[in-house]
mmCIF file with all atom_site columns, C-alpha atoms in Angstrom:
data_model
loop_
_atom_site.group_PDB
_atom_site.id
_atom_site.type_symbol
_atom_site.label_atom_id
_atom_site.label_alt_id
_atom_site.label_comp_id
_atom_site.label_asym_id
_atom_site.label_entity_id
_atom_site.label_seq_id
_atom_site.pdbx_PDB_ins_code
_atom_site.Cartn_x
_atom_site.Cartn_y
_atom_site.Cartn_z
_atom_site.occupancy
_atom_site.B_iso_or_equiv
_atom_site.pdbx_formal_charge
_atom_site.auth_seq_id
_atom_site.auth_comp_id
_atom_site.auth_asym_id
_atom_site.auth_atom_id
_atom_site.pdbx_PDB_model_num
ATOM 1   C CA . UNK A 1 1   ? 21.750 102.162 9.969   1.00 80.00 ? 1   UNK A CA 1
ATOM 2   C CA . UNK A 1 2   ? 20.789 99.327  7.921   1.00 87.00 ? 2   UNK A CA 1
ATOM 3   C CA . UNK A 1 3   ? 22.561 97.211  5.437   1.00 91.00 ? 3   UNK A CA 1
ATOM 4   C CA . UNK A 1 4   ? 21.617 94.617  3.021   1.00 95.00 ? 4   UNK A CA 1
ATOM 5   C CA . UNK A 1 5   ? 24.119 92.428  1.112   1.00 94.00 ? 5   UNK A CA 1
ATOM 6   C CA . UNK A 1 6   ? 23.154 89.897  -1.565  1.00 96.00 ? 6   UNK A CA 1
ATOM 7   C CA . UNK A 1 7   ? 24.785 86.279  -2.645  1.00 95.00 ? 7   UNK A CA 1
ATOM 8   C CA . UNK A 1 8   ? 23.990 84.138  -5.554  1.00 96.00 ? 8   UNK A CA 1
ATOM 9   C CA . UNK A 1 9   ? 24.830 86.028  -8.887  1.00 95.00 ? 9   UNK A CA 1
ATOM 10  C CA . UNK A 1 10  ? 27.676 84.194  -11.358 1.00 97.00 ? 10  UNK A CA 1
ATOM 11  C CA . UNK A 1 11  ? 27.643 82.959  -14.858 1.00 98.00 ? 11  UNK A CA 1
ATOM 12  C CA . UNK A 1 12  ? 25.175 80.360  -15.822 1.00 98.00 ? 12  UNK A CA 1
ATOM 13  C CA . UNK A 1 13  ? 24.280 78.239  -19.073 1.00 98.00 ? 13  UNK A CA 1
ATOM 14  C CA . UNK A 1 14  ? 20.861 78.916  -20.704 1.00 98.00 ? 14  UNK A CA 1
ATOM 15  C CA . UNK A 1 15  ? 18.040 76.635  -19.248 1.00 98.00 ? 15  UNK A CA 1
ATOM 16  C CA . UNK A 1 16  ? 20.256 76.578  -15.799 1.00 98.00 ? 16  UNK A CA 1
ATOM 17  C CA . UNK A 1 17  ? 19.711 78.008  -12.546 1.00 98.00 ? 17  UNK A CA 1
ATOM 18  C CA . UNK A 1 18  ? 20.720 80.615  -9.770  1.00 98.00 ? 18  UNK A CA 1
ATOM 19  C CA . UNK A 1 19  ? 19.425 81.190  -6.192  1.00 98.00 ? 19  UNK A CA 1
ATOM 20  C CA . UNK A 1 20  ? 19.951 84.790  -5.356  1.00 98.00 ? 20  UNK A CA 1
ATOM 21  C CA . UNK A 1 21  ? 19.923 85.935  -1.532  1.00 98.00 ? 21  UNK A CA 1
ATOM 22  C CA . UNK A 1 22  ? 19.328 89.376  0.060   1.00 97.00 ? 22  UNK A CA 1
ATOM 23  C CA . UNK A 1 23  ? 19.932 89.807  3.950   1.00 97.00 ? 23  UNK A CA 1
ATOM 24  C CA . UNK A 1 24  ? 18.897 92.529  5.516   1.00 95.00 ? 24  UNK A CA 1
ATOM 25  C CA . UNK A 1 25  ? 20.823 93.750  8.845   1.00 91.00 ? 25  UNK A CA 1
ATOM 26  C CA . UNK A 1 26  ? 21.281 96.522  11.429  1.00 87.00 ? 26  UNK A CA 1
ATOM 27  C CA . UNK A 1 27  ? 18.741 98.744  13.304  1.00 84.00 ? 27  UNK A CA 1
ATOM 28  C CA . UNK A 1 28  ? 15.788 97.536  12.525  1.00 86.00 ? 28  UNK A CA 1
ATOM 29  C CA . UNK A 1 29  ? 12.425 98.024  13.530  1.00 88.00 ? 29  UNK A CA 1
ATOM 30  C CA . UNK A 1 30  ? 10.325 96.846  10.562  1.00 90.00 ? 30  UNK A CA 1
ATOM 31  C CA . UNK A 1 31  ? 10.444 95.474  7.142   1.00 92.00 ? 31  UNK A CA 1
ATOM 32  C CA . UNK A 1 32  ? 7.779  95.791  4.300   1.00 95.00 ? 32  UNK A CA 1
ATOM 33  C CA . UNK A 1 33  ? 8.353  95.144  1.116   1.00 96.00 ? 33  UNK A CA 1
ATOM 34  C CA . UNK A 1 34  ? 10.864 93.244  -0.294  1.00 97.00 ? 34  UNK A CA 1
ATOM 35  C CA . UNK A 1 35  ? 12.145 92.902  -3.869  1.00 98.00 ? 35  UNK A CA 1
ATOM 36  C CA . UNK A 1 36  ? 14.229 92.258  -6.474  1.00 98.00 ? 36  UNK A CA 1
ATOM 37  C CA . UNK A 1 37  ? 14.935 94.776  -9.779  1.00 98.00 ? 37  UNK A CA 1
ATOM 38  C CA . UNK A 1 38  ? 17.457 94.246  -12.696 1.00 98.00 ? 38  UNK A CA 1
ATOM 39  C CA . UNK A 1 39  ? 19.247 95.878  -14.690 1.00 98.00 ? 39  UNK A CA 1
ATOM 40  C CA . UNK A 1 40  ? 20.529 95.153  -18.502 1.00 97.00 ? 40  UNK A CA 1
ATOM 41  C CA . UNK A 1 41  ? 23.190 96.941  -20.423 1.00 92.00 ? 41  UNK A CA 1
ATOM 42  C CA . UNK A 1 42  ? 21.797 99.991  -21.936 1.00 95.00 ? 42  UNK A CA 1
ATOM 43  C CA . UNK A 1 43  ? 18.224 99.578  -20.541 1.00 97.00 ? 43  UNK A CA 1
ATOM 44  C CA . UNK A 1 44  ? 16.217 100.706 -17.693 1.00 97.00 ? 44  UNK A CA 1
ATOM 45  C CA . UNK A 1 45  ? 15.843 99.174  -14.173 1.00 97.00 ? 45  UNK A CA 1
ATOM 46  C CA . UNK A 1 46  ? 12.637 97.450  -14.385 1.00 98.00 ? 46  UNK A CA 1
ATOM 47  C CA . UNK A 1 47  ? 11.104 95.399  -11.334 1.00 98.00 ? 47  UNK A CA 1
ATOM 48  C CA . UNK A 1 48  ? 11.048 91.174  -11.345 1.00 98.00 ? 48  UNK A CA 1
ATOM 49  C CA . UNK A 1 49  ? 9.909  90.299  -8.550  1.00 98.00 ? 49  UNK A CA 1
ATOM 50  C CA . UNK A 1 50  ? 8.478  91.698  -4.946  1.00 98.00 ? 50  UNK A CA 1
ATOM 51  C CA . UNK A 1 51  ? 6.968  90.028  -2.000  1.00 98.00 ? 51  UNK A CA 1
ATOM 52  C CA . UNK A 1 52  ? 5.127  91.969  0.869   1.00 96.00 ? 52  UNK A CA 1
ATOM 53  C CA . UNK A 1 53  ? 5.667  90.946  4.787   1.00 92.00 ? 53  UNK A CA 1
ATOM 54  C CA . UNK A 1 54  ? 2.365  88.468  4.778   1.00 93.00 ? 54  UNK A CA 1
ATOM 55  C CA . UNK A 1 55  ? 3.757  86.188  1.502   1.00 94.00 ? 55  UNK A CA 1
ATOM 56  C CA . UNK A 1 56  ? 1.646  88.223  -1.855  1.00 97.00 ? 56  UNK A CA 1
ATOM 57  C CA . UNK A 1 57  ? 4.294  88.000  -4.451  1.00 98.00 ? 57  UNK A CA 1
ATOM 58  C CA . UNK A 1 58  ? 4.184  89.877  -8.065  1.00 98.00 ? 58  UNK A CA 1
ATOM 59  C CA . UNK A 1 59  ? 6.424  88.925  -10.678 1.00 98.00 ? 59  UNK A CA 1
ATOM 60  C CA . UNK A 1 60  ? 7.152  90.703  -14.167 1.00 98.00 ? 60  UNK A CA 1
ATOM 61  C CA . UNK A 1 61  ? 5.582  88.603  -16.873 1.00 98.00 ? 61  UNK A CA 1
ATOM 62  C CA . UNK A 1 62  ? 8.760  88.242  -18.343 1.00 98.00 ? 62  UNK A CA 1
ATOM 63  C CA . UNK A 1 63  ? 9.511  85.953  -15.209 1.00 98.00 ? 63  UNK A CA 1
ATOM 64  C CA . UNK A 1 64  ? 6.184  84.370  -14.653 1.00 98.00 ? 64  UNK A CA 1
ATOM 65  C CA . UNK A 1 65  ? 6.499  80.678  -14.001 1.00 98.00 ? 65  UNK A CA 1
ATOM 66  C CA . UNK A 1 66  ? 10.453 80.628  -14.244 1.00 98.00 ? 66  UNK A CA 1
ATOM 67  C CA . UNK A 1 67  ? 11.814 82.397  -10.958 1.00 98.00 ? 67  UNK A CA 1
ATOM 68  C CA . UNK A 1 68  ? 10.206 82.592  -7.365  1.00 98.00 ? 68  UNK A CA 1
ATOM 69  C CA . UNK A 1 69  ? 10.561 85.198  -4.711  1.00 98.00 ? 69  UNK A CA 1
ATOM 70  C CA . UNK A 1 70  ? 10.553 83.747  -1.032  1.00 98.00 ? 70  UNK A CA 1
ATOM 71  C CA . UNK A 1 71  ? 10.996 85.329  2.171   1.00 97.00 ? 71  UNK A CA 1
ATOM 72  C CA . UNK A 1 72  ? 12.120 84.572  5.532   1.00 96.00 ? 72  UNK A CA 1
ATOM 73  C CA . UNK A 1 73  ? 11.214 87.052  7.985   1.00 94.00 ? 73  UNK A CA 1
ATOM 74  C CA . UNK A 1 74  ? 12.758 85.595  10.817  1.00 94.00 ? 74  UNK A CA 1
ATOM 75  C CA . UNK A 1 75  ? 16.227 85.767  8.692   1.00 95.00 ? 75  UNK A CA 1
ATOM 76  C CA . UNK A 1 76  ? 15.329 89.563  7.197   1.00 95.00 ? 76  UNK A CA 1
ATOM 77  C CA . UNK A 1 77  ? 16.251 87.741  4.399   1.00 97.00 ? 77  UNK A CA 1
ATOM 78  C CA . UNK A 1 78  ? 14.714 87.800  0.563   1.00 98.00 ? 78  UNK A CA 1
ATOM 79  C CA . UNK A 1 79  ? 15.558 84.875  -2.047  1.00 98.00 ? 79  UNK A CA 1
ATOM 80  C CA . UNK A 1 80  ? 15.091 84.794  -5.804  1.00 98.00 ? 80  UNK A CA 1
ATOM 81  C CA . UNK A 1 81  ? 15.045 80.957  -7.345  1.00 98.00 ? 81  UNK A CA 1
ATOM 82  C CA . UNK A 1 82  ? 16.038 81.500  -10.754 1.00 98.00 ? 82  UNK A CA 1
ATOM 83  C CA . UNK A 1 83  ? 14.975 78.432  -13.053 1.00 98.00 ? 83  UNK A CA 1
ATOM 84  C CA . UNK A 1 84  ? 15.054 77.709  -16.994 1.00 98.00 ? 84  UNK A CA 1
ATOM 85  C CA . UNK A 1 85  ? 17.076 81.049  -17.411 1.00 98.00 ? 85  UNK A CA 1
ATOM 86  C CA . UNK A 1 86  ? 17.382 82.654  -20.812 1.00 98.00 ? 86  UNK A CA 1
ATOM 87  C CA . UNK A 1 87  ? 20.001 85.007  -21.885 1.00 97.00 ? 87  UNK A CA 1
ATOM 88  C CA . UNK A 1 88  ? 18.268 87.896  -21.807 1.00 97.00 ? 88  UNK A CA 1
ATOM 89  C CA . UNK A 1 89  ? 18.117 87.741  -17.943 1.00 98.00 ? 89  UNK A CA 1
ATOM 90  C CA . UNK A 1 90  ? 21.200 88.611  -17.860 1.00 98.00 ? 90  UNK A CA 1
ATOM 91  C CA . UNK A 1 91  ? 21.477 91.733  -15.936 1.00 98.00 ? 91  UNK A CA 1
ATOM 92  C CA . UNK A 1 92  ? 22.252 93.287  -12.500 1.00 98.00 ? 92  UNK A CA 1
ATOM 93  C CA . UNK A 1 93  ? 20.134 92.389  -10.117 1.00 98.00 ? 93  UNK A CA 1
ATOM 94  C CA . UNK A 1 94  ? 19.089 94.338  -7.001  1.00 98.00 ? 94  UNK A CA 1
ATOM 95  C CA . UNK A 1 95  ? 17.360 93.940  -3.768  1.00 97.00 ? 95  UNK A CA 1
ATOM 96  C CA . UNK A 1 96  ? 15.776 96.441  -2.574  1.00 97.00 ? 96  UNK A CA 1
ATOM 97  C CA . UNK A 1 97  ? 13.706 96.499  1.019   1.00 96.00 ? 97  UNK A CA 1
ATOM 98  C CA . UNK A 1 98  ? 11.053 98.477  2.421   1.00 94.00 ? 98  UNK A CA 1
ATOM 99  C CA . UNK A 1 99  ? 12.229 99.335  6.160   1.00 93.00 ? 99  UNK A CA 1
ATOM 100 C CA . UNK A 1 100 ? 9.600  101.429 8.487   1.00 91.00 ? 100 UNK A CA 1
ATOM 101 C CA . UNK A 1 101 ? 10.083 103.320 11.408  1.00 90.00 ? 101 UNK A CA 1
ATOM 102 C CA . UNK A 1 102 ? 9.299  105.959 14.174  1.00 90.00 ? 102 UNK A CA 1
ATOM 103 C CA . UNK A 1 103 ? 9.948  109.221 13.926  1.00 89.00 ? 103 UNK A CA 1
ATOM 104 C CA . UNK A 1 104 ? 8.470  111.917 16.141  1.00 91.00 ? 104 UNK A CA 1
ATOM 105 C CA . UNK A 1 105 ? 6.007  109.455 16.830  1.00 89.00 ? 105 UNK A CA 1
ATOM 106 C CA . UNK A 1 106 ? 4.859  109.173 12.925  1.00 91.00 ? 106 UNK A CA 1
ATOM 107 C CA . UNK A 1 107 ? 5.392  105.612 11.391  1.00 91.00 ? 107 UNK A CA 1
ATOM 108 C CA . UNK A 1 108 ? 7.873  106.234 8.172   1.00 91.00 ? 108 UNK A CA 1
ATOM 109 C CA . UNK A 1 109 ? 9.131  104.321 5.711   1.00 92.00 ? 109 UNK A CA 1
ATOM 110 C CA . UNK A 1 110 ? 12.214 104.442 3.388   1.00 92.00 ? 110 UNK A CA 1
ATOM 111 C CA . UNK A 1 111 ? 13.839 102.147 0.562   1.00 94.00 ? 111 UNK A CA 1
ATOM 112 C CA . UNK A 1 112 ? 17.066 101.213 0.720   1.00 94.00 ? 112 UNK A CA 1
ATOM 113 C CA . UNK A 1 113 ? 19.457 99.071  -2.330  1.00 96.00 ? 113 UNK A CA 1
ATOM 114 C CA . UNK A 1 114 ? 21.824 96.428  -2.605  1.00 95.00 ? 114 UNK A CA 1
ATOM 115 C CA . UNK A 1 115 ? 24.810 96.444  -4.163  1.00 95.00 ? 115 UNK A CA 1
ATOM 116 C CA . UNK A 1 116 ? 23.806 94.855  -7.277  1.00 96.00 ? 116 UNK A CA 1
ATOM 117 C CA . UNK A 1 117 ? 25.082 91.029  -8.151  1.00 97.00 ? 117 UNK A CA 1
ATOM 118 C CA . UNK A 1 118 ? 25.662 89.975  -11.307 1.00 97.00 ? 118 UNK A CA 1
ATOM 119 C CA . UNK A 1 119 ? 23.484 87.615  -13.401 1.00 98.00 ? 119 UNK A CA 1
ATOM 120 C CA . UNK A 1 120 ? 24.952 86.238  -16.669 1.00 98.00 ? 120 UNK A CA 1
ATOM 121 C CA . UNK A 1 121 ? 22.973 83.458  -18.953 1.00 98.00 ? 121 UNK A CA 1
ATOM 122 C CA . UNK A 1 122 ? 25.006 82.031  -21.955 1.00 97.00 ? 122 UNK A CA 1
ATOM 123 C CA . UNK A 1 123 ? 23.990 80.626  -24.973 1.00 94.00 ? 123 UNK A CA 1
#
Protein backbone atom coordinates (compact mmCIF):
# COMPACT_ATOMS: atom_id res chain seq x y z
CA UNK A 1 0.00 0.00 0.00
CA UNK A 2 1.17 3.30 -0.93
CA UNK A 3 0.39 6.75 0.23
CA UNK A 4 1.18 10.15 -0.89
CA UNK A 5 0.46 13.31 1.16
CA UNK A 6 1.06 16.86 -0.09
CA UNK A 7 2.19 20.31 1.85
CA UNK A 8 2.31 23.77 0.56
CA UNK A 9 -1.29 24.97 -0.43
CA UNK A 10 -2.72 28.33 1.63
CA UNK A 11 -3.90 31.69 0.57
CA UNK A 12 -1.60 33.88 -1.35
CA UNK A 13 -1.65 37.57 -2.86
CA UNK A 14 -1.56 37.88 -6.69
CA UNK A 15 2.09 38.07 -8.08
CA UNK A 16 3.16 35.89 -4.78
CA UNK A 17 4.32 32.51 -4.39
CA UNK A 18 3.71 28.84 -3.08
CA UNK A 19 5.96 25.72 -3.01
CA UNK A 20 3.76 22.72 -3.12
CA UNK A 21 5.21 19.18 -1.97
CA UNK A 22 4.04 15.61 -2.75
CA UNK A 23 5.75 12.59 -0.84
CA UNK A 24 5.25 9.48 -1.84
CA UNK A 25 5.51 6.47 0.84
CA UNK A 26 4.91 2.76 1.54
CA UNK A 27 5.60 -0.40 -0.56
CA UNK A 28 7.27 0.64 -3.19
CA UNK A 29 9.00 -0.80 -5.92
CA UNK A 30 9.00 1.90 -8.63
CA UNK A 31 7.90 5.31 -9.49
CA UNK A 32 7.20 6.82 -13.02
CA UNK A 33 5.54 9.62 -13.56
CA UNK A 34 4.91 12.23 -11.39
CA UNK A 35 2.50 15.18 -11.52
CA UNK A 36 0.51 17.74 -10.50
CA UNK A 37 -3.45 18.47 -11.75
CA UNK A 38 -5.89 21.22 -10.48
CA UNK A 39 -8.95 21.74 -10.05
CA UNK A 40 -11.24 25.12 -10.18
CA UNK A 41 -14.75 25.59 -8.99
CA UNK A 42 -17.11 24.42 -11.56
CA UNK A 43 -14.44 23.29 -14.11
CA UNK A 44 -12.67 20.24 -15.09
CA UNK A 45 -9.41 18.71 -13.71
CA UNK A 46 -6.95 19.68 -16.22
CA UNK A 47 -3.09 18.71 -15.91
CA UNK A 48 -0.19 21.61 -14.92
CA UNK A 49 2.54 20.07 -14.65
CA UNK A 50 4.31 16.36 -14.90
CA UNK A 51 7.83 15.21 -14.71
CA UNK A 52 8.98 11.60 -15.74
CA UNK A 53 11.73 9.55 -13.51
CA UNK A 54 14.87 10.88 -15.84
CA UNK A 55 13.91 14.95 -15.28
CA UNK A 56 11.49 15.73 -18.95
CA UNK A 57 8.97 18.05 -17.52
CA UNK A 58 5.63 19.35 -19.46
CA UNK A 59 3.77 22.14 -18.22
CA UNK A 60 0.21 23.51 -19.34
CA UNK A 61 0.76 26.71 -21.25
CA UNK A 62 -1.25 28.39 -18.89
CA UNK A 63 1.81 27.79 -16.46
CA UNK A 64 4.68 28.09 -18.82
CA UNK A 65 7.45 30.19 -17.37
CA UNK A 66 5.60 30.86 -13.93
CA UNK A 67 5.71 27.44 -11.91
CA UNK A 68 8.37 24.54 -12.02
CA UNK A 69 7.98 20.89 -11.34
CA UNK A 70 11.12 19.24 -9.59
CA UNK A 71 11.70 15.90 -8.37
CA UNK A 72 13.68 14.14 -5.90
CA UNK A 73 13.81 10.57 -6.39
CA UNK A 74 15.78 9.71 -3.57
CA UNK A 75 12.90 11.52 -1.33
CA UNK A 76 9.83 9.89 -3.65
CA UNK A 77 9.04 13.25 -3.44
CA UNK A 78 7.44 15.79 -6.28
CA UNK A 79 7.55 19.77 -5.79
CA UNK A 80 5.63 22.47 -7.62
CA UNK A 81 7.38 26.21 -7.29
CA UNK A 82 4.59 28.40 -7.84
CA UNK A 83 5.81 32.03 -8.90
CA UNK A 84 3.98 35.37 -10.15
CA UNK A 85 0.56 33.61 -9.34
CA UNK A 86 -2.65 34.99 -10.76
CA UNK A 87 -6.03 34.45 -9.42
CA UNK A 88 -7.20 32.21 -11.65
CA UNK A 89 -4.78 29.53 -10.28
CA UNK A 90 -6.68 29.23 -7.71
CA UNK A 91 -7.82 25.74 -7.51
CA UNK A 92 -7.23 22.29 -5.90
CA UNK A 93 -4.29 20.95 -6.66
CA UNK A 94 -3.35 17.25 -6.88
CA UNK A 95 -0.44 15.00 -7.10
CA UNK A 96 -0.76 12.25 -8.67
CA UNK A 97 2.20 9.38 -9.16
CA UNK A 98 2.83 6.71 -11.49
CA UNK A 99 3.90 3.57 -9.23
CA UNK A 100 4.98 0.16 -11.20
CA UNK A 101 5.17 -3.18 -10.13
CA UNK A 102 5.32 -7.07 -10.43
CA UNK A 103 2.66 -9.05 -10.76
CA UNK A 104 2.75 -12.66 -11.90
CA UNK A 105 5.92 -11.75 -13.22
CA UNK A 106 4.35 -8.89 -15.66
CA UNK A 107 5.66 -5.28 -14.89
CA UNK A 108 2.27 -3.11 -14.06
CA UNK A 109 1.59 0.12 -13.40
CA UNK A 110 -1.20 2.06 -11.56
CA UNK A 111 -1.99 5.85 -10.62
CA UNK A 112 -2.68 6.75 -7.46
CA UNK A 113 -4.04 10.69 -5.96
CA UNK A 114 -3.43 12.98 -3.30
CA UNK A 115 -5.66 14.43 -1.23
CA UNK A 116 -5.94 17.64 -2.92
CA UNK A 117 -4.39 21.04 -1.16
CA UNK A 118 -5.76 24.10 -1.59
CA UNK A 119 -4.41 26.97 -3.74
CA UNK A 120 -6.02 30.43 -3.33
CA UNK A 121 -4.57 33.75 -5.27
CA UNK A 122 -6.24 37.12 -4.25
CA UNK A 123 -6.59 40.14 -5.95
Amino acid sequence: QVQLVESGGGLVQAGGSLRLSCAASGSIFSINTMGWYRQAPGKQRELVADITGSGTANYADSVKGRFTITRDNAKNTVYLQMNSLKPEDTAVYYCITRFGYRSSGRYEEYDSWGQGTQVTVSS
